[in-house]
Amino acid sequence: MTDTTTTTAQTDAGVAPLEFAVTKNLAAKSSAQREEILKDPGFGTHFTDHMVDICWSAKGGWHRPRVQPYGPISLDPAAAVLHYGQEIFEGIKAYRHADGAVYTFRPDQNALRLQRSARRLALPELPVEHFLQSLRELIAVDGAWVPSGEDQSLYLRPFMFAKEAFLGVRPAHKVAYYVIASPAGSYFPGGVKPVKIWLSEKYQRAAKGGTGAAKTGGNYAASLLPQAEAYGQGCDQVVFLDSDGNIEELGGMNILFVKKDGTLVTPASDSILDGITRNSILELARDRGLTVEQRPVSLAEWRDGVASGDITEVFACGTAAVITPIGLLKGEGFEDEQPVGELALSLRQELTDIQYGRREDTKGWLYRLDA
Ligand code: PLP
Ligand code: COI
């Protein structure tokens, strides 16, 4: 059962706003059901009552913007995404502040990264303004799903895929963009405890000139077998090397190393995701007067640095996992305990204080979604 109205949200600049047709979900969860879920949402298993859907065609551009009840998508079995994986996505969180307002963090960065991913996957670029509007439209109907518990958020998942029914291999002429939302607690079931990492030497996630820097499903598909090996080894995540033996990133997070002299080092590579959490951490670290280096980091530098005491802390970061210390690196025939320091947790505190409005946002990183 549905009930349809039309709204026009305000956008702040540039591109004209889209006119969204809003169809309310008349079978939406009751507030009691929602509150029950929000008590302990876990990660990625519960979804809100609505989703955003915008169509694109080579002839008509972006059109038919809708907010509709969350539910299955009907696709032609020949839809290109099902055969050739022409798909990209983003991950971004909505945070409830103490005064009840809902903010997100640096959404322009996600919008621009979605555009970069789109270029690499030969998909159309969604204007930044339309990306921002799509998040606001979803919060306008599902704002009550933004939880208020400690470290909780509403994880927003914008994604775009080729829906044209055509078996020839070329960029699709028909594409869909969606946003779904999922209330989230900690990504790792153990919370902020140090995680164990499995070193994948047999499999690589990305290659020079490949799609490693794009947020596209295929990269994650390539990470699933090594990720399953990681679980088999009692680890939480997998870390990948490039073909020169340099550290790239984890299956779903970037990695940073803290040196004895306080320098923060993170891999520089064209085939890893340009993480927004990582970039923000580097900026906060620079503001603290720390030296920041983005450069290749070899496995030997990591292992020797830990053994000699030159590396004092290793941590992972990403939207879903925020900042999580790494407690163990395990590979074929070795297990290196990782030193635990205080920088990761203190940066995590500073970052989350900004995101949750507990600390002044001096950089203009917050963006209000519910007004
Ligand atoms: N690397 C990979 C492979 C990821 O999936 C993510 C998560 O989005 C990140 C890094 C961290 O990126 P961000 O901080 O923008 O979430
Ligand atoms: C994110 O952090 O947003 C991701 O996409 C990573 C995934 C592990 C959930």
Short mmCIF file of C-alpha atoms and ligand atoms in Angstrom, two decimals:
data_model
loop_
_atom_site.label_atom_id
_atom_site.label_comp_id
_atom_site.label_asym_id
_atom_site.label_seq_id
_atom_site.Cartn_x
_atom_site.Cartn_y
_atom_site.Cartn_z
CA MET A 1 0.00 0.00 0.00
CA THR A 2 1.36 3.38 -0.89
CA ASP A 3 0.49 7.05 -0.76
CA THR A 4 2.29 9.37 -3.21
CA THR A 5 3.17 13.07 -2.88
CA THR A 6 5.79 15.25 -4.54
CA THR A 7 8.43 17.37 -2.76
CA THR A 8 11.22 19.62 -3.85
CA ALA A 9 14.15 19.83 -1.44
CA GLN A 10 16.42 22.85 -1.33
CA THR A 11 19.94 22.46 -2.65
CA ASP A 12 22.50 25.08 -1.72
CA ALA A 13 24.27 25.75 -4.99
CA GLY A 14 24.86 24.98 -8.61
CA VAL A 15 22.69 22.33 -10.20
CA ALA A 16 18.91 22.71 -10.05
CA PRO A 17 17.33 20.46 -7.41
CA LEU A 18 15.57 17.30 -8.50
CA GLU A 19 11.85 16.90 -7.91
CA PHE A 20 11.46 13.72 -5.93
CA ALA A 21 8.21 11.77 -6.00
CA VAL A 22 7.78 10.46 -2.47
CA THR A 23 5.83 7.27 -1.92
CA LYS A 24 5.42 6.53 1.77
CA ASN A 25 5.78 2.97 3.00
CA LEU A 26 2.44 2.25 4.60
CA ALA A 27 3.85 -1.00 5.96
CA ALA A 28 6.70 0.84 7.71
CA LYS A 29 7.95 -0.60 11.00
CA SER A 30 6.14 0.69 14.08
CA SER A 31 8.14 2.95 16.39
CA ALA A 32 8.25 0.10 18.93
CA GLN A 33 9.73 -2.27 16.31
CA ARG A 34 12.22 0.39 15.22
CA GLU A 35 13.30 1.17 18.77
CA GLU A 36 13.83 -2.54 19.41
CA ILE A 37 16.18 -2.74 16.38
CA LEU A 38 17.99 0.47 17.34
CA LYS A 39 18.85 -0.95 20.78
CA ASP A 40 21.42 -3.24 19.19
CA PRO A 41 21.55 -2.73 15.41
CA GLY A 42 24.83 -4.60 14.73
CA PHE A 43 26.15 -3.78 11.27
CA GLY A 44 24.38 -4.07 7.93
CA THR A 45 21.53 -6.42 8.79
CA HIS A 46 18.57 -4.08 9.35
CA PHE A 47 17.25 -1.58 6.82
CA THR A 48 15.05 1.49 7.06
CA ASP A 49 11.56 1.81 5.55
CA HIS A 50 12.47 3.71 2.38
CA MET A 51 15.06 4.00 -0.36
CA VAL A 52 16.00 6.57 -2.98
CA ASP A 53 16.01 5.65 -6.65
CA ILE A 54 17.08 7.83 -9.60
CA CYS A 55 17.26 6.58 -13.20
CA TRP A 56 19.79 7.53 -15.82
CA SER A 57 19.73 6.92 -19.55
CA ALA A 58 22.16 7.93 -22.26
CA LYS A 59 19.33 9.84 -23.95
CA GLY A 60 17.52 11.37 -20.96
CA GLY A 61 20.29 11.85 -18.36
CA TRP A 62 19.24 11.71 -14.70
CA HIS A 63 15.49 11.43 -14.33
CA ARG A 64 12.58 10.00 -12.32
CA PRO A 65 13.96 10.70 -8.84
CA ARG A 66 11.94 8.82 -6.27
CA VAL A 67 11.74 7.99 -2.60
CA GLN A 68 9.89 4.74 -2.30
CA PRO A 69 9.26 1.90 0.16
CA TYR A 70 12.38 -0.19 0.79
CA GLY A 71 12.05 -3.46 -1.08
CA PRO A 72 13.29 -5.80 -3.80
CA ILE A 73 14.49 -4.31 -7.09
CA SER A 74 13.09 -5.80 -10.26
CA LEU A 75 15.81 -6.41 -12.86
CA ASP A 76 15.90 -7.98 -16.28
CA PRO A 77 18.02 -11.18 -16.07
CA ALA A 78 20.18 -9.71 -18.86
CA ALA A 79 20.92 -6.52 -16.85
CA ALA A 80 24.60 -5.76 -17.46
CA VAL A 81 25.48 -5.51 -13.76
CA LEU A 82 24.59 -9.17 -13.27
CA HIS A 83 27.07 -10.25 -15.95
CA TYR A 84 29.89 -7.69 -16.03
CA GLY A 85 29.74 -6.14 -12.57
CA GLN A 86 29.38 -2.54 -13.74
CA GLU A 87 28.63 -1.18 -10.28
CA ILE A 88 29.95 1.37 -7.77
CA PHE A 89 28.97 2.40 -4.24
CA GLU A 90 29.70 4.66 -1.30
CA GLY A 91 29.51 4.35 2.46
CA ILE A 92 28.72 7.34 4.68
CA LYS A 93 27.14 7.75 8.10
CA ALA A 94 24.44 9.97 9.58
CA TYR A 95 25.04 10.95 13.22
CA ARG A 96 22.48 12.13 15.75
CA HIS A 97 23.72 15.06 17.82
CA ALA A 98 22.68 15.73 21.42
CA ASP A 99 20.14 18.35 20.27
CA GLY A 100 18.47 15.75 18.03
CA ALA A 101 19.77 17.19 14.72
CA VAL A 102 21.17 14.79 12.11
CA TYR A 103 24.51 15.47 10.44
CA THR A 104 26.79 13.64 8.08
CA PHE A 105 30.55 13.96 7.61
CA ARG A 106 32.26 15.39 4.49
CA PRO A 107 29.59 14.15 2.05
CA ASP A 108 31.11 16.24 -0.75
CA GLN A 109 34.12 13.92 -0.54
CA ASN A 110 31.93 10.85 -0.99
CA ALA A 111 30.10 12.55 -3.86
CA LEU A 112 33.40 13.32 -5.60
CA ARG A 113 34.72 9.81 -5.00
CA LEU A 114 31.50 8.37 -6.46
CA GLN A 115 32.19 10.50 -9.52
CA ARG A 116 35.76 9.19 -9.75
CA SER A 117 34.52 5.61 -9.37
CA ALA A 118 31.90 6.32 -12.04
CA ARG A 119 34.56 7.51 -14.48
CA ARG A 120 36.63 4.36 -13.96
CA LEU A 121 33.62 2.06 -14.34
CA ALA A 122 32.26 3.96 -17.35
CA LEU A 123 29.13 4.95 -15.43
CA PRO A 124 27.50 8.40 -15.48
CA GLU A 125 28.62 10.99 -12.92
CA LEU A 126 25.94 12.03 -10.44
CA PRO A 127 26.23 15.78 -9.72
CA VAL A 128 27.43 16.49 -6.16
CA GLU A 129 24.24 18.43 -5.45
CA HIS A 130 22.08 15.48 -6.45
CA PHE A 131 24.13 13.17 -4.25
CA LEU A 132 23.63 15.50 -1.26
CA GLN A 133 19.95 15.86 -2.04
CA SER A 134 19.49 12.09 -2.25
CA LEU A 135 20.81 11.74 1.33
CA ARG A 136 18.59 14.54 2.62
CA GLU A 137 15.52 13.06 0.90
CA LEU A 138 16.07 9.72 2.59
CA ILE A 139 16.61 11.32 6.01
CA ALA A 140 13.44 13.38 5.48
CA VAL A 141 11.40 10.16 5.56
CA ASP A 142 13.62 7.86 7.63
CA GLY A 143 15.23 10.33 10.05
CA ALA A 144 13.75 8.47 13.03
CA TRP A 145 16.08 5.60 12.13
CA VAL A 146 19.18 7.58 13.07
CA PRO A 147 20.04 6.06 16.46
CA SER A 148 21.22 8.10 19.43
CA GLY A 149 23.23 5.50 21.38
CA GLU A 150 26.96 5.73 21.90
CA ASP A 151 28.96 5.02 18.72
CA GLN A 152 25.72 4.39 16.82
CA SER A 153 24.85 5.89 13.45
CA LEU A 154 22.75 5.35 10.36
CA TYR A 155 25.00 3.90 7.67
CA LEU A 156 23.98 5.23 4.25
CA ARG A 157 24.81 3.17 1.20
CA PRO A 158 24.46 5.02 -2.12
CA PHE A 159 25.09 2.72 -5.10
CA MET A 160 24.84 2.78 -8.87
CA PHE A 161 24.64 -0.04 -11.39
CA ALA A 162 24.13 -0.88 -15.05
CA LYS A 163 20.56 -2.05 -15.55
CA GLU A 164 20.40 -2.14 -19.33
CA ALA A 165 19.40 -5.58 -20.65
CA PHE A 166 22.16 -6.20 -23.18
CA LEU A 167 24.75 -8.97 -23.32
CA GLY A 168 27.30 -7.13 -25.45
CA VAL A 169 30.27 -5.84 -23.49
CA ARG A 170 30.14 -2.02 -23.48
CA PRO A 171 29.13 0.66 -21.00
CA ALA A 172 25.39 0.38 -20.34
CA HIS A 173 22.99 2.99 -21.64
CA LYS A 174 20.64 2.58 -18.69
CA VAL A 175 21.75 2.96 -15.11
CA ALA A 176 20.11 3.14 -11.69
CA TYR A 177 21.26 5.03 -8.59
CA TYR A 178 19.88 4.03 -5.19
CA VAL A 179 20.42 4.97 -1.57
CA ILE A 180 19.54 2.54 1.20
CA ALA A 181 20.19 2.98 4.91
CA SER A 182 21.04 0.63 7.74
CA PRO A 183 21.29 1.49 11.45
CA ALA A 184 24.76 0.65 12.70
CA GLY A 185 26.65 -0.05 15.89
CA SER A 186 30.21 -1.34 15.85
CA TYR A 187 31.48 -2.89 12.58
CA PHE A 188 33.49 -5.48 14.50
CA PRO A 189 31.35 -7.43 16.96
CA GLY A 190 34.04 -6.97 19.66
CA GLY A 191 33.76 -3.14 19.55
CA VAL A 192 37.03 -1.15 19.62
CA LYS A 193 39.18 -4.10 20.75
CA PRO A 194 42.38 -4.60 18.70
CA VAL A 195 41.66 -6.75 15.61
CA LYS A 196 43.67 -9.58 14.11
CA ILE A 197 44.80 -9.26 10.51
CA TRP A 198 45.62 -12.03 8.05
CA LEU A 199 48.29 -11.26 5.46
CA SER A 200 47.19 -12.49 2.05
CA GLU A 201 50.29 -13.34 0.02
CA LYS A 202 48.52 -15.65 -2.41
CA TYR A 203 45.83 -13.25 -3.58
CA GLN A 204 45.89 -9.61 -4.60
CA ARG A 205 43.00 -7.22 -4.46
CA ALA A 206 44.10 -4.80 -7.15
CA ALA A 207 46.64 -4.24 -9.89
CA LYS A 208 48.34 -1.24 -11.47
CA GLY A 209 45.87 0.29 -13.89
CA GLY A 210 43.05 -1.81 -12.44
CA THR A 211 40.03 -0.70 -10.43
CA GLY A 212 41.60 -0.70 -6.95
CA ALA A 213 41.02 3.01 -6.37
CA ALA A 214 37.35 2.79 -7.35
CA LYS A 215 34.69 1.72 -4.88
CA THR A 216 33.31 -1.03 -7.06
CA GLY A 217 31.83 -4.39 -6.15
CA GLY A 218 34.45 -6.35 -8.09
CA ASN A 219 37.22 -5.28 -5.70
CA TYR A 220 35.21 -6.66 -2.82
CA ALA A 221 34.37 -9.83 -4.74
CA ALA A 222 38.13 -10.36 -5.19
CA SER A 223 38.63 -9.92 -1.43
CA LEU A 224 36.06 -12.48 -0.29
CA LEU A 225 38.12 -15.66 -0.67
CA PRO A 226 41.12 -14.19 1.19
CA GLN A 227 38.69 -12.73 3.73
CA ALA A 228 37.27 -16.24 4.24
CA GLU A 229 40.85 -17.48 4.71
CA ALA A 230 41.34 -14.74 7.30
CA TYR A 231 38.31 -15.99 9.25
CA GLY A 232 39.69 -19.53 8.94
CA GLN A 233 42.91 -18.25 10.52
CA GLY A 234 41.00 -16.72 13.41
CA CYS A 235 41.48 -13.20 12.00
CA ASP A 236 38.99 -10.36 11.50
CA GLN A 237 40.29 -8.79 8.28
CA VAL A 238 42.74 -9.40 5.50
CA VAL A 239 45.59 -7.11 4.42
CA PHE A 240 46.74 -7.05 0.80
CA LEU A 241 50.15 -6.47 -0.79
CA ASP A 242 50.84 -5.10 -4.24
CA SER A 243 52.99 -6.95 -6.75
CA ASP A 244 56.13 -5.20 -5.37
CA GLY A 245 55.45 -6.49 -1.84
CA ASN A 246 54.19 -3.15 -0.52
CA ILE A 247 51.26 -2.90 1.87
CA GLU A 248 48.06 -1.71 0.22
CA GLU A 249 45.03 -1.79 2.50
CA LEU A 250 42.62 -4.13 4.25
CA GLY A 251 39.53 -5.62 2.62
CA GLY A 252 37.42 -2.67 3.76
CA MET A 253 39.75 -0.23 5.50
CA ASN A 254 42.96 1.79 5.08
CA ILE A 255 45.97 1.16 7.28
CA LEU A 256 48.27 3.54 9.19
CA PHE A 257 51.53 3.05 11.08
CA VAL A 258 52.81 5.16 13.96
CA LYS A 259 56.59 5.53 14.27
CA LYS A 260 58.55 5.98 17.49
CA ASP A 261 59.21 9.62 16.62
CA GLY A 262 55.45 10.23 16.26
CA THR A 263 55.39 10.18 12.43
CA LEU A 264 52.21 8.77 10.92
CA VAL A 265 52.84 6.70 7.78
CA THR A 266 50.23 5.34 5.38
CA PRO A 267 50.67 3.63 2.00
CA ALA A 268 50.54 5.78 -1.12
CA SER A 269 49.27 3.86 -4.11
CA ASP A 270 47.06 4.37 -7.16
CA SER A 271 45.31 1.09 -6.49
CA ILE A 272 43.86 1.65 -3.01
CA LEU A 273 40.74 3.46 -1.96
CA ASP A 274 41.35 7.14 -1.17
CA GLY A 275 39.74 6.88 2.26
CA ILE A 276 37.93 9.90 3.65
CA THR A 277 38.49 8.73 7.24
CA ARG A 278 42.21 8.36 6.51
CA ASN A 279 42.45 11.80 4.90
CA SER A 280 40.64 13.34 7.88
CA ILE A 281 42.95 11.57 10.35
CA LEU A 282 46.01 12.80 8.47
CA GLU A 283 44.66 16.34 8.70
CA LEU A 284 43.95 16.05 12.43
CA ALA A 285 47.42 14.58 12.95
CA ARG A 286 49.07 17.46 11.05
CA ASP A 287 47.10 19.90 13.21
CA ARG A 288 48.63 18.20 16.24
CA GLY A 289 52.06 18.91 14.80
CA LEU A 290 52.74 15.31 13.80
CA THR A 291 54.63 14.50 10.63
CA VAL A 292 52.54 12.66 8.07
CA GLU A 293 54.00 10.53 5.28
CA GLN A 294 52.12 8.96 2.37
CA ARG A 295 54.59 6.64 0.67
CA PRO A 296 55.10 2.97 -0.14
CA VAL A 297 55.46 0.81 2.98
CA SER A 298 56.98 -2.63 2.45
CA LEU A 299 56.03 -5.70 4.43
CA ALA A 300 59.65 -5.82 5.63
CA GLU A 301 59.41 -2.25 6.96
CA TRP A 302 56.27 -3.20 8.88
CA ARG A 303 57.61 -6.45 10.36
CA ASP A 304 61.13 -5.15 11.08
CA GLY A 305 59.72 -1.93 12.50
CA VAL A 306 57.55 -3.80 14.95
CA ALA A 307 60.42 -6.13 15.89
CA SER A 308 62.83 -3.23 16.50
CA GLY A 309 60.33 -0.98 18.26
CA ASP A 310 60.49 1.63 15.47
CA ILE A 311 56.76 1.13 14.84
CA THR A 312 54.78 1.77 18.00
CA GLU A 313 51.22 1.34 16.75
CA VAL A 314 49.29 0.09 13.73
CA PHE A 315 45.64 0.84 13.08
CA ALA A 316 42.91 0.52 10.49
CA CYS A 317 40.34 3.12 9.53
CA GLY A 318 37.24 3.53 7.44
CA THR A 319 33.69 4.83 7.67
CA ALA A 320 32.28 1.54 8.92
CA ALA A 321 35.13 0.67 11.29
CA VAL A 322 36.05 4.28 12.28
CA ILE A 323 39.52 3.71 13.82
CA THR A 324 40.40 0.26 15.08
CA PRO A 325 43.78 -0.76 16.51
CA ILE A 326 45.49 -3.78 14.96
CA GLY A 327 46.63 -6.26 17.61
CA LEU A 328 48.10 -9.06 15.51
CA LEU A 329 49.52 -9.62 12.04
CA LYS A 330 49.38 -13.27 11.04
CA GLY A 331 50.76 -14.77 7.84
CA GLU A 332 51.99 -18.13 6.52
CA GLY A 333 54.28 -19.36 9.27
CA PHE A 334 54.38 -16.29 11.51
CA GLU A 335 52.39 -14.30 14.03
CA ASP A 336 53.56 -10.80 14.99
CA GLU A 337 51.97 -9.24 18.05
CA GLN A 338 51.46 -5.54 17.35
CA PRO A 339 52.37 -2.85 19.86
CA VAL A 340 49.39 -1.03 21.32
CA GLY A 341 49.73 2.71 21.77
CA GLU A 342 47.42 5.59 22.51
CA LEU A 343 47.40 7.62 19.30
CA ALA A 344 44.77 5.52 17.50
CA LEU A 345 42.28 5.85 20.32
CA SER A 346 42.97 9.51 20.88
CA LEU A 347 42.47 10.26 17.16
CA ARG A 348 39.33 8.15 17.22
CA GLN A 349 38.04 10.23 20.13
CA GLU A 350 38.80 13.51 18.34
CA LEU A 351 37.23 12.36 15.08
CA THR A 352 34.07 10.95 16.65
CA ASP A 353 33.74 14.02 18.89
CA ILE A 354 33.57 16.13 15.71
CA GLN A 355 31.19 13.71 13.98
CA TYR A 356 28.80 13.55 16.95
CA GLY A 357 28.95 17.29 17.60
CA ARG A 358 30.79 16.99 20.93
CA ARG A 359 33.65 19.13 19.64
CA GLU A 360 33.58 22.22 17.47
CA ASP A 361 33.71 21.53 13.74
CA THR A 362 36.34 24.10 12.81
CA LYS A 363 36.85 22.66 9.33
CA GLY A 364 33.31 22.71 8.02
CA TRP A 365 33.26 18.91 7.78
CA LEU A 366 29.71 18.48 9.06
CA TYR A 367 26.68 18.74 6.81
CA ARG A 368 23.15 18.86 8.19
CA LEU A 369 20.80 16.31 6.66
CA ASP A 370 17.51 16.98 8.44
CA ALA A 371 16.96 20.66 7.67
N1 PLP B 1 39.49 0.85 1.81
C1 PLP B 1 38.44 0.09 1.47
C2 PLP B 1 38.69 -1.08 0.59
C3 PLP B 1 37.15 0.41 1.93
O1 PLP B 1 36.10 -0.35 1.59
C4 PLP B 1 36.98 1.53 2.77
C5 PLP B 1 35.65 1.90 3.25
O2 PLP B 1 34.93 2.61 2.66
C6 PLP B 1 38.10 2.32 3.08
C7 PLP B 1 39.34 1.93 2.59
C8 PLP B 1 37.98 3.54 3.91
O3 PLP B 1 37.37 4.59 3.22
P1 PLP B 1 36.49 5.68 3.95
O4 PLP B 1 37.33 6.17 5.08
O5 PLP B 1 36.25 6.71 2.93
O6 PLP B 1 35.27 5.00 4.42
C1 COI B 2 32.81 1.49 4.59
O1 COI B 2 33.57 1.63 5.55
O2 COI B 2 31.94 2.32 4.32
C2 COI B 2 32.90 0.35 3.67
O3 COI B 2 32.37 0.41 2.62
C3 COI B 2 33.64 -0.82 4.07
C4 COI B 2 32.84 -2.04 4.31
C5 COI B 2 33.76 -2.93 5.12
C6 COI B 2 31.55 -1.89 4.99
#
